[in-house]
Amino acid sequence: MAAEIHKTAIVSPKAEIGDDVFIGPFCIIGEGVVIKKKTRLASNVVIEGNTEIGENCIIYPFASIGLPPQDMKYKNEKTRLKIGKNNVIREYATVHRASVGSDRLTEIGNSNFLMAYVHVAHDCKIGSSVIMANAATLAGHVIVEDHAVIGGLVAVHQFTRIGSYSMVGGFSGIGQDIPPYTMASGSRAKLYGLNAIGLKRHGFSDETINILKKAYKILFREKRALKDALKKIKTELPQTDEIKHLVEFIEKNKRGICR
C-alpha cells in the first residue's frame, strides 16, 4: 500500500518514504530522511537531516527528530541519526543527530518508549526495550543498554552509561555509570540495591537473581576496593552471562561507578 501523506504536510522529493507510511497534518520531512514501512507520524512532526526511521514506529505531535546537535563545535558537518523499528516517541520529544569527533551517529534500537518531552542528545546510543519517562534528558555520548528504565525528570551527564535492566528513579541526577541490574535514585544518585522485581518480571530465575545479589554485596556492601571486589566475584561466583556482563561493564567505566 502506498504511503498516505496529508495535503498540509511538506515532504521533500529527496526523502525516501516506505509503503503504508502515514504522514499526518503539518508534518515536515526534509531531504535525506528515510522512513520505513508502516511508520505513523501523527501531526506536526519535524524530521530532518541524514535520519532513518525504522518500520512500524509511532511518532506523536511536535516531536523533533534529526535536527542539528546542541554542540558549539558542530559546524554543519554530515552526521547521522538511526532509529530502529517498533519505537514509540511521544509529544515534544527531541532526538538530535550526531556531532563530530566520534562515529557521527546517534542510534536508537528497537521497541523503545520515549515519553513526552524526552531529550536524546547527539551521539547517544540507546539499546532496545528502553523506557524513558516524561522529560528524562540524556546529554551527549550517553549509552543506555537494553531494558533500562529511566524515570521522569532525570538528567544524565554526558559520557555516562546506564546498564541493562537497571532502573533510575525520577528527578535524579546521574553523574556516574549505573551498573546493570541495579536501582539508583537521588539528586546525586546512589544505588539502592538490585532491581530484583524488574528482573523477576523479565523472567530471570531465582538462582540468577541470588547470584547477582551476592555480586552486589561484594561490590557495594563489603567496603572493598573495586579491583579486589571484582577479583572476588571472578573467583568465587559462577560465571554466568549476567555476572560476566556486570564485571565487564564495571571494568570499562571511565566516569566512575555509582555506589
PDB file of C-alpha atoms in Angstrom:
ATOM      1  CA  MET A   1       0.000   0.000   0.000  1.00  0.00           C
ATOM      2  CA  ALA A   2       1.325   3.430  -0.920  1.00  0.00           C
ATOM      3  CA  ALA A   3       2.139   5.985   1.751  1.00  0.00           C
ATOM      4  CA  GLU A   4      -0.667   8.286   2.899  1.00  0.00           C
ATOM      5  CA  ILE A   5       0.534  11.882   3.129  1.00  0.00           C
ATOM      6  CA  HIS A   6      -1.794  14.634   4.345  1.00  0.00           C
ATOM      7  CA  LYS A   7      -2.176  17.541   1.942  1.00  0.00           C
ATOM      8  CA  THR A   8      -0.778  20.009   4.516  1.00  0.00           C
ATOM      9  CA  ALA A   9       2.420  18.008   5.094  1.00  0.00           C
ATOM     10  CA  ILE A  10       5.648  19.152   3.453  1.00  0.00           C
ATOM     11  CA  VAL A  11       7.747  16.216   2.240  1.00  0.00           C
ATOM     12  CA  SER A  12      10.999  16.667   0.333  1.00  0.00           C
ATOM     13  CA  PRO A  13      11.079  14.854  -3.012  1.00  0.00           C
ATOM     14  CA  LYS A  14      14.513  13.631  -1.892  1.00  0.00           C
ATOM     15  CA  ALA A  15      13.079  11.862   1.171  1.00  0.00           C
ATOM     16  CA  GLU A  16      12.524   8.099   0.962  1.00  0.00           C
ATOM     17  CA  ILE A  17       9.070   7.111   2.230  1.00  0.00           C
ATOM     18  CA  GLY A  18       8.191   3.418   2.599  1.00  0.00           C
ATOM     19  CA  ASP A  19       4.962   1.569   1.902  1.00  0.00           C
ATOM     20  CA  ASP A  20       1.970   2.075   4.188  1.00  0.00           C
ATOM     21  CA  VAL A  21       3.580   5.055   5.976  1.00  0.00           C
ATOM     22  CA  PHE A  22       1.162   7.663   7.322  1.00  0.00           C
ATOM     23  CA  ILE A  23       2.310  11.302   7.476  1.00  0.00           C
ATOM     24  CA  GLY A  24      -0.265  13.452   9.217  1.00  0.00           C
ATOM     25  CA  PRO A  25      -1.164  17.144   9.022  1.00  0.00           C
ATOM     26  CA  PHE A  26       1.561  19.804   9.111  1.00  0.00           C
ATOM     27  CA  CYS A  27       4.482  17.368   9.279  1.00  0.00           C
ATOM     28  CA  ILE A  28       7.770  18.478   7.694  1.00  0.00           C
ATOM     29  CA  ILE A  29      10.095  15.816   6.242  1.00  0.00           C
ATOM     30  CA  GLY A  30      13.452  17.032   4.967  1.00  0.00           C
ATOM     31  CA  GLU A  31      15.898  15.957   2.303  1.00  0.00           C
ATOM     32  CA  GLY A  32      17.748  12.720   3.032  1.00  0.00           C
ATOM     33  CA  VAL A  33      15.208  11.355   5.506  1.00  0.00           C
ATOM     34  CA  VAL A  34      14.307   7.659   5.235  1.00  0.00           C
ATOM     35  CA  ILE A  35      11.029   6.438   6.793  1.00  0.00           C
ATOM     36  CA  LYS A  36      10.406   2.727   6.513  1.00  0.00           C
ATOM     37  CA  LYS A  37       7.094   0.928   6.066  1.00  0.00           C
ATOM     38  CA  LYS A  38       4.094   1.181   8.414  1.00  0.00           C
ATOM     39  CA  THR A  39       5.527   4.044  10.472  1.00  0.00           C
ATOM     40  CA  ARG A  40       2.988   6.690  11.522  1.00  0.00           C
ATOM     41  CA  LEU A  41       3.576  10.399  12.110  1.00  0.00           C
ATOM     42  CA  ALA A  42       0.544  11.811  13.893  1.00  0.00           C
ATOM     43  CA  SER A  43       0.855  15.540  13.078  1.00  0.00           C
ATOM     44  CA  ASN A  44       3.250  18.485  13.376  1.00  0.00           C
ATOM     45  CA  VAL A  45       6.301  16.187  13.406  1.00  0.00           C
ATOM     46  CA  VAL A  46       9.596  17.571  12.073  1.00  0.00           C
ATOM     47  CA  ILE A  47      12.243  15.149  10.742  1.00  0.00           C
ATOM     48  CA  GLU A  48      15.419  16.494   9.141  1.00  0.00           C
ATOM     49  CA  GLY A  49      18.967  15.567   8.183  1.00  0.00           C
ATOM     50  CA  ASN A  50      20.501  12.200   7.434  1.00  0.00           C
ATOM     51  CA  THR A  51      17.873  10.402   9.522  1.00  0.00           C
ATOM     52  CA  GLU A  52      16.485   6.880   9.233  1.00  0.00           C
ATOM     53  CA  ILE A  53      13.270   5.807  10.986  1.00  0.00           C
ATOM     54  CA  GLY A  54      12.622   2.059  11.085  1.00  0.00           C
ATOM     55  CA  GLU A  55       9.451   0.108  10.461  1.00  0.00           C
ATOM     56  CA  ASN A  56       6.251   0.374  12.499  1.00  0.00           C
ATOM     57  CA  CYS A  57       7.235   3.355  14.657  1.00  0.00           C
ATOM     58  CA  ILE A  58       4.696   5.839  16.035  1.00  0.00           C
ATOM     59  CA  ILE A  59       5.749   9.470  16.428  1.00  0.00           C
ATOM     60  CA  TYR A  60       3.378  11.864  18.185  1.00  0.00           C
ATOM     61  CA  PRO A  61       2.755  15.607  17.628  1.00  0.00           C
ATOM     62  CA  PHE A  62       5.503  18.188  17.903  1.00  0.00           C
ATOM     63  CA  ALA A  63       8.362  15.701  18.144  1.00  0.00           C
ATOM     64  CA  SER A  64      11.584  16.967  16.525  1.00  0.00           C
ATOM     65  CA  ILE A  65      13.802  14.248  15.076  1.00  0.00           C
ATOM     66  CA  GLY A  66      17.205  14.533  13.413  1.00  0.00           C
ATOM     67  CA  LEU A  67      17.772  18.242  13.923  1.00  0.00           C
ATOM     68  CA  PRO A  68      21.363  19.527  14.406  1.00  0.00           C
ATOM     69  CA  PRO A  69      23.089  18.766  17.712  1.00  0.00           C
ATOM     70  CA  GLN A  70      23.285  21.302  20.525  1.00  0.00           C
ATOM     71  CA  ASP A  71      27.064  21.367  20.348  1.00  0.00           C
ATOM     72  CA  MET A  72      29.163  24.523  19.928  1.00  0.00           C
ATOM     73  CA  LYS A  73      31.820  22.729  17.884  1.00  0.00           C
ATOM     74  CA  TYR A  74      29.334  21.428  15.311  1.00  0.00           C
ATOM     75  CA  LYS A  75      29.669  23.341  12.031  1.00  0.00           C
ATOM     76  CA  ASN A  76      27.043  21.662   9.872  1.00  0.00           C
ATOM     77  CA  GLU A  77      29.133  18.568   9.126  1.00  0.00           C
ATOM     78  CA  LYS A  78      27.368  15.497   7.742  1.00  0.00           C
ATOM     79  CA  THR A  79      26.274  13.300  10.667  1.00  0.00           C
ATOM     80  CA  ARG A  80      23.542  10.721  11.161  1.00  0.00           C
ATOM     81  CA  LEU A  81      20.618   9.551  13.268  1.00  0.00           C
ATOM     82  CA  LYS A  82      19.341   5.979  13.045  1.00  0.00           C
ATOM     83  CA  ILE A  83      16.182   4.806  14.821  1.00  0.00           C
ATOM     84  CA  GLY A  84      15.107   1.160  14.720  1.00  0.00           C
ATOM     85  CA  LYS A  85      11.660  -0.422  14.467  1.00  0.00           C
ATOM     86  CA  ASN A  86       8.602  -0.534  16.755  1.00  0.00           C
ATOM     87  CA  ASN A  87       9.545   2.608  18.689  1.00  0.00           C
ATOM     88  CA  VAL A  88       7.048   4.987  20.279  1.00  0.00           C
ATOM     89  CA  ILE A  89       8.129   8.635  20.515  1.00  0.00           C
ATOM     90  CA  ARG A  90       5.667  10.854  22.344  1.00  0.00           C
ATOM     91  CA  GLU A  91       4.806  14.549  22.230  1.00  0.00           C
ATOM     92  CA  TYR A  92       7.570  17.194  22.123  1.00  0.00           C
ATOM     93  CA  ALA A  93      10.387  14.644  22.321  1.00  0.00           C
ATOM     94  CA  THR A  94      13.676  15.749  20.730  1.00  0.00           C
ATOM     95  CA  VAL A  95      16.247  13.372  19.242  1.00  0.00           C
ATOM     96  CA  HIS A  96      19.303  15.014  17.661  1.00  0.00           C
ATOM     97  CA  ARG A  97      21.641  13.671  15.063  1.00  0.00           C
ATOM     98  CA  ALA A  98      25.302  13.239  16.000  1.00  0.00           C
ATOM     99  CA  SER A  99      28.051  15.797  16.278  1.00  0.00           C
ATOM    100  CA  VAL A 100      31.684  15.473  15.197  1.00  0.00           C
ATOM    101  CA  GLY A 101      34.579  13.816  16.998  1.00  0.00           C
ATOM    102  CA  SER A 102      33.182  10.309  17.383  1.00  0.00           C
ATOM    103  CA  ASP A 103      31.456   7.943  14.926  1.00  0.00           C
ATOM    104  CA  ARG A 104      28.995  10.693  13.887  1.00  0.00           C
ATOM    105  CA  LEU A 105      25.990   8.507  14.711  1.00  0.00           C
ATOM    106  CA  THR A 106      23.165   8.884  17.204  1.00  0.00           C
ATOM    107  CA  GLU A 107      21.454   5.495  17.406  1.00  0.00           C
ATOM    108  CA  ILE A 108      18.273   4.118  18.975  1.00  0.00           C
ATOM    109  CA  GLY A 109      17.402   0.412  18.817  1.00  0.00           C
ATOM    110  CA  ASN A 110      14.017  -1.307  18.696  1.00  0.00           C
ATOM    111  CA  SER A 111      10.828  -1.301  20.792  1.00  0.00           C
ATOM    112  CA  ASN A 112      11.713   1.708  22.938  1.00  0.00           C
ATOM    113  CA  PHE A 113       9.189   4.023  24.615  1.00  0.00           C
ATOM    114  CA  LEU A 114      10.256   7.670  24.781  1.00  0.00           C
ATOM    115  CA  MET A 115       7.594   9.642  26.643  1.00  0.00           C
ATOM    116  CA  ALA A 116       6.693  13.335  26.315  1.00  0.00           C
ATOM    117  CA  TYR A 117       9.488  15.928  26.402  1.00  0.00           C
ATOM    118  CA  VAL A 118      12.268  13.317  26.443  1.00  0.00           C
ATOM    119  CA  HIS A 119      15.566  14.624  25.065  1.00  0.00           C
ATOM    120  CA  VAL A 120      18.196  12.401  23.420  1.00  0.00           C
ATOM    121  CA  ALA A 121      21.305  14.427  22.614  1.00  0.00           C
ATOM    122  CA  HIS A 122      23.981  13.946  19.981  1.00  0.00           C
ATOM    123  CA  ASP A 123      25.971  10.708  19.790  1.00  0.00           C
ATOM    124  CA  CYS A 124      23.825   8.841  22.315  1.00  0.00           C
ATOM    125  CA  LYS A 125      23.419   5.096  21.909  1.00  0.00           C
ATOM    126  CA  ILE A 126      20.153   3.621  23.222  1.00  0.00           C
ATOM    127  CA  GLY A 127      19.593  -0.137  23.055  1.00  0.00           C
ATOM    128  CA  SER A 128      16.222  -1.869  22.787  1.00  0.00           C
ATOM    129  CA  SER A 129      13.155  -2.081  25.052  1.00  0.00           C
ATOM    130  CA  VAL A 130      14.223   1.017  26.988  1.00  0.00           C
ATOM    131  CA  ILE A 131      11.644   3.198  28.748  1.00  0.00           C
ATOM    132  CA  MET A 132      12.320   6.898  29.285  1.00  0.00           C
ATOM    133  CA  ALA A 133       9.593   8.681  31.249  1.00  0.00           C
ATOM    134  CA  ASN A 134       8.441  12.274  30.782  1.00  0.00           C
ATOM    135  CA  ALA A 135      11.195  14.911  30.489  1.00  0.00           C
ATOM    136  CA  ALA A 136      14.075  12.459  31.021  1.00  0.00           C
ATOM    137  CA  THR A 137      17.172  14.003  29.451  1.00  0.00           C
ATOM    138  CA  LEU A 138      20.342  12.450  28.056  1.00  0.00           C
ATOM    139  CA  ALA A 139      23.366  14.661  27.449  1.00  0.00           C
ATOM    140  CA  GLY A 140      25.778  13.849  24.622  1.00  0.00           C
ATOM    141  CA  HIS A 141      27.504  10.475  24.226  1.00  0.00           C
ATOM    142  CA  VAL A 142      25.335   8.677  26.816  1.00  0.00           C
ATOM    143  CA  ILE A 143      24.934   4.893  26.463  1.00  0.00           C
ATOM    144  CA  VAL A 144      21.712   3.241  27.651  1.00  0.00           C
ATOM    145  CA  GLU A 145      21.681  -0.549  27.495  1.00  0.00           C
ATOM    146  CA  ASP A 146      18.697  -2.812  26.791  1.00  0.00           C
ATOM    147  CA  HIS A 147      15.668  -2.898  29.106  1.00  0.00           C
ATOM    148  CA  ALA A 148      16.759   0.056  31.253  1.00  0.00           C
ATOM    149  CA  VAL A 149      14.044   2.248  32.803  1.00  0.00           C
ATOM    150  CA  ILE A 150      14.745   5.954  33.324  1.00  0.00           C
ATOM    151  CA  GLY A 151      12.240   7.883  35.433  1.00  0.00           C
ATOM    152  CA  GLY A 152      10.740  11.285  34.778  1.00  0.00           C
ATOM    153  CA  LEU A 153      12.830  14.472  35.037  1.00  0.00           C
ATOM    154  CA  VAL A 154      16.084  12.503  35.206  1.00  0.00           C
ATOM    155  CA  ALA A 155      19.216  14.293  33.952  1.00  0.00           C
ATOM    156  CA  VAL A 156      22.077  12.104  32.723  1.00  0.00           C
ATOM    157  CA  HIS A 157      25.573  13.614  32.408  1.00  0.00           C
ATOM    158  CA  GLN A 158      27.485  13.301  29.140  1.00  0.00           C
ATOM    159  CA  PHE A 159      29.555  10.130  28.549  1.00  0.00           C
ATOM    160  CA  THR A 160      27.654   8.294  31.315  1.00  0.00           C
ATOM    161  CA  ARG A 161      26.346   4.722  30.882  1.00  0.00           C
ATOM    162  CA  ILE A 162      23.082   3.224  32.144  1.00  0.00           C
ATOM    163  CA  GLY A 163      23.346  -0.561  32.441  1.00  0.00           C
ATOM    164  CA  SER A 164      20.871  -3.136  31.192  1.00  0.00           C
ATOM    165  CA  TYR A 165      17.816  -3.968  33.333  1.00  0.00           C
ATOM    166  CA  SER A 166      18.619  -1.072  35.676  1.00  0.00           C
ATOM    167  CA  MET A 167      16.062   1.402  36.983  1.00  0.00           C
ATOM    168  CA  VAL A 168      16.685   5.092  37.689  1.00  0.00           C
ATOM    169  CA  GLY A 169      14.174   6.824  39.952  1.00  0.00           C
ATOM    170  CA  GLY A 170      12.521  10.072  38.900  1.00  0.00           C
ATOM    171  CA  PHE A 171      14.063  13.510  39.468  1.00  0.00           C
ATOM    172  CA  SER A 172      17.586  12.067  39.724  1.00  0.00           C
ATOM    173  CA  GLY A 173      20.923  13.439  38.595  1.00  0.00           C
ATOM    174  CA  ILE A 174      23.205  10.793  37.072  1.00  0.00           C
ATOM    175  CA  GLY A 175      26.883  11.714  37.015  1.00  0.00           C
ATOM    176  CA  GLN A 176      28.426   8.230  37.155  1.00  0.00           C
ATOM    177  CA  ASP A 177      27.694   4.897  35.494  1.00  0.00           C
ATOM    178  CA  ILE A 178      24.702   2.925  36.782  1.00  0.00           C
ATOM    179  CA  PRO A 179      25.659  -0.787  36.856  1.00  0.00           C
ATOM    180  CA  PRO A 180      23.403  -3.321  35.132  1.00  0.00           C
ATOM    181  CA  TYR A 181      20.583  -4.925  37.163  1.00  0.00           C
ATOM    182  CA  THR A 182      20.584  -2.208  39.879  1.00  0.00           C
ATOM    183  CA  MET A 183      18.340   0.596  41.136  1.00  0.00           C
ATOM    184  CA  ALA A 184      19.550   4.181  41.565  1.00  0.00           C
ATOM    185  CA  SER A 185      17.977   7.430  42.686  1.00  0.00           C
ATOM    186  CA  GLY A 186      18.781  10.832  44.159  1.00  0.00           C
ATOM    187  CA  SER A 187      19.800  14.357  43.186  1.00  0.00           C
ATOM    188  CA  ARG A 188      23.332  12.940  43.162  1.00  0.00           C
ATOM    189  CA  ALA A 189      22.257   9.410  42.510  1.00  0.00           C
ATOM    190  CA  LYS A 190      23.303   6.477  44.655  1.00  0.00           C
ATOM    191  CA  LEU A 191      22.435   2.799  44.489  1.00  0.00           C
ATOM    192  CA  TYR A 192      19.557   1.253  46.409  1.00  0.00           C
ATOM    193  CA  GLY A 193      20.116  -2.422  45.689  1.00  0.00           C
ATOM    194  CA  LEU A 194      19.394  -4.908  42.965  1.00  0.00           C
ATOM    195  CA  ASN A 195      16.407  -4.345  40.677  1.00  0.00           C
ATOM    196  CA  ALA A 196      15.017  -7.698  41.823  1.00  0.00           C
ATOM    197  CA  ILE A 197      11.363  -7.043  40.962  1.00  0.00           C
ATOM    198  CA  GLY A 198      12.299  -5.872  37.486  1.00  0.00           C
ATOM    199  CA  LEU A 199      14.467  -8.932  36.953  1.00  0.00           C
ATOM    200  CA  LYS A 200      11.623 -11.256  38.019  1.00  0.00           C
ATOM    201  CA  ARG A 201       9.250  -9.516  35.623  1.00  0.00           C
ATOM    202  CA  HIS A 202      11.714 -10.163  32.814  1.00  0.00           C
ATOM    203  CA  GLY A 203      11.878 -13.859  33.627  1.00  0.00           C
ATOM    204  CA  PHE A 204      15.228 -14.089  35.435  1.00  0.00           C
ATOM    205  CA  SER A 205      15.411 -17.222  37.593  1.00  0.00           C
ATOM    206  CA  ASP A 206      15.681 -17.084  41.379  1.00  0.00           C
ATOM    207  CA  GLU A 207      19.120 -18.682  41.071  1.00  0.00           C
ATOM    208  CA  THR A 208      20.360 -15.932  38.747  1.00  0.00           C
ATOM    209  CA  ILE A 209      18.923 -13.200  40.962  1.00  0.00           C
ATOM    210  CA  ASN A 210      20.559 -14.698  44.046  1.00  0.00           C
ATOM    211  CA  ILE A 211      23.946 -14.809  42.302  1.00  0.00           C
ATOM    212  CA  LEU A 212      23.547 -11.151  41.293  1.00  0.00           C
ATOM    213  CA  LYS A 213      22.631 -10.270  44.893  1.00  0.00           C
ATOM    214  CA  LYS A 214      25.869 -11.874  46.065  1.00  0.00           C
ATOM    215  CA  ALA A 215      27.821  -9.899  43.472  1.00  0.00           C
ATOM    216  CA  TYR A 216      26.106  -6.668  44.559  1.00  0.00           C
ATOM    217  CA  LYS A 217      27.006  -7.356  48.195  1.00  0.00           C
ATOM    218  CA  ILE A 218      30.657  -7.949  47.305  1.00  0.00           C
ATOM    219  CA  LEU A 219      30.823  -4.801  45.173  1.00  0.00           C
ATOM    220  CA  PHE A 220      28.932  -2.335  47.315  1.00  0.00           C
ATOM    221  CA  ARG A 221      28.448  -3.634  50.857  1.00  0.00           C
ATOM    222  CA  GLU A 222      31.783  -5.193  51.843  1.00  0.00           C
ATOM    223  CA  LYS A 223      33.757  -1.930  51.591  1.00  0.00           C
ATOM    224  CA  ARG A 224      36.327  -3.455  49.281  1.00  0.00           C
ATOM    225  CA  ALA A 225      38.398  -1.649  46.690  1.00  0.00           C
ATOM    226  CA  LEU A 226      36.725  -2.096  43.318  1.00  0.00           C
ATOM    227  CA  LYS A 227      39.631  -4.104  41.940  1.00  0.00           C
ATOM    228  CA  ASP A 228      39.512  -6.522  44.902  1.00  0.00           C
ATOM    229  CA  ALA A 229      35.729  -6.871  44.689  1.00  0.00           C
ATOM    230  CA  LEU A 230      35.891  -7.780  41.001  1.00  0.00           C
ATOM    231  CA  LYS A 231      38.613 -10.326  41.684  1.00  0.00           C
ATOM    232  CA  LYS A 232      36.475 -11.978  44.365  1.00  0.00           C
ATOM    233  CA  ILE A 233      33.458 -12.097  42.047  1.00  0.00           C
ATOM    234  CA  LYS A 234      35.539 -13.747  39.318  1.00  0.00           C
ATOM    235  CA  THR A 235      36.934 -16.397  41.649  1.00  0.00           C
ATOM    236  CA  GLU A 236      34.015 -17.149  43.991  1.00  0.00           C
ATOM    237  CA  LEU A 237      30.811 -16.753  41.954  1.00  0.00           C
ATOM    238  CA  PRO A 238      29.503 -18.787  39.000  1.00  0.00           C
ATOM    239  CA  GLN A 239      30.475 -17.014  35.793  1.00  0.00           C
ATOM    240  CA  THR A 240      27.012 -16.670  34.324  1.00  0.00           C
ATOM    241  CA  ASP A 241      26.340 -14.369  31.372  1.00  0.00           C
ATOM    242  CA  GLU A 242      24.893 -11.803  33.787  1.00  0.00           C
ATOM    243  CA  ILE A 243      27.947 -11.851  36.066  1.00  0.00           C
ATOM    244  CA  LYS A 244      30.280 -11.550  33.077  1.00  0.00           C
ATOM    245  CA  HIS A 245      28.318  -8.574  31.782  1.00  0.00           C
ATOM    246  CA  LEU A 246      28.314  -6.879  35.196  1.00  0.00           C
ATOM    247  CA  VAL A 247      32.081  -7.332  35.588  1.00  0.00           C
ATOM    248  CA  GLU A 248      32.838  -6.167  32.048  1.00  0.00           C
ATOM    249  CA  PHE A 249      30.603  -3.097  32.462  1.00  0.00           C
ATOM    250  CA  ILE A 250      32.405  -2.030  35.637  1.00  0.00           C
ATOM    251  CA  GLU A 251      35.865  -2.728  34.231  1.00  0.00           C
ATOM    252  CA  LYS A 252      35.161  -0.440  31.259  1.00  0.00           C
ATOM    253  CA  ASN A 253      33.958   2.531  33.303  1.00  0.00           C
ATOM    254  CA  LYS A 254      35.586   5.925  32.746  1.00  0.00           C
ATOM    255  CA  ARG A 255      33.429   8.295  34.801  1.00  0.00           C
ATOM    256  CA  GLY A 256      33.300   6.104  37.882  1.00  0.00           C
ATOM    257  CA  ILE A 257      30.615   3.765  39.175  1.00  0.00           C
ATOM    258  CA  CYS A 258      27.602   4.958  41.156  1.00  0.00           C
ATOM    259  CA  ARG A 259      27.754   3.403  44.637  1.00  0.00           C
TER     260      ARG A 259
END
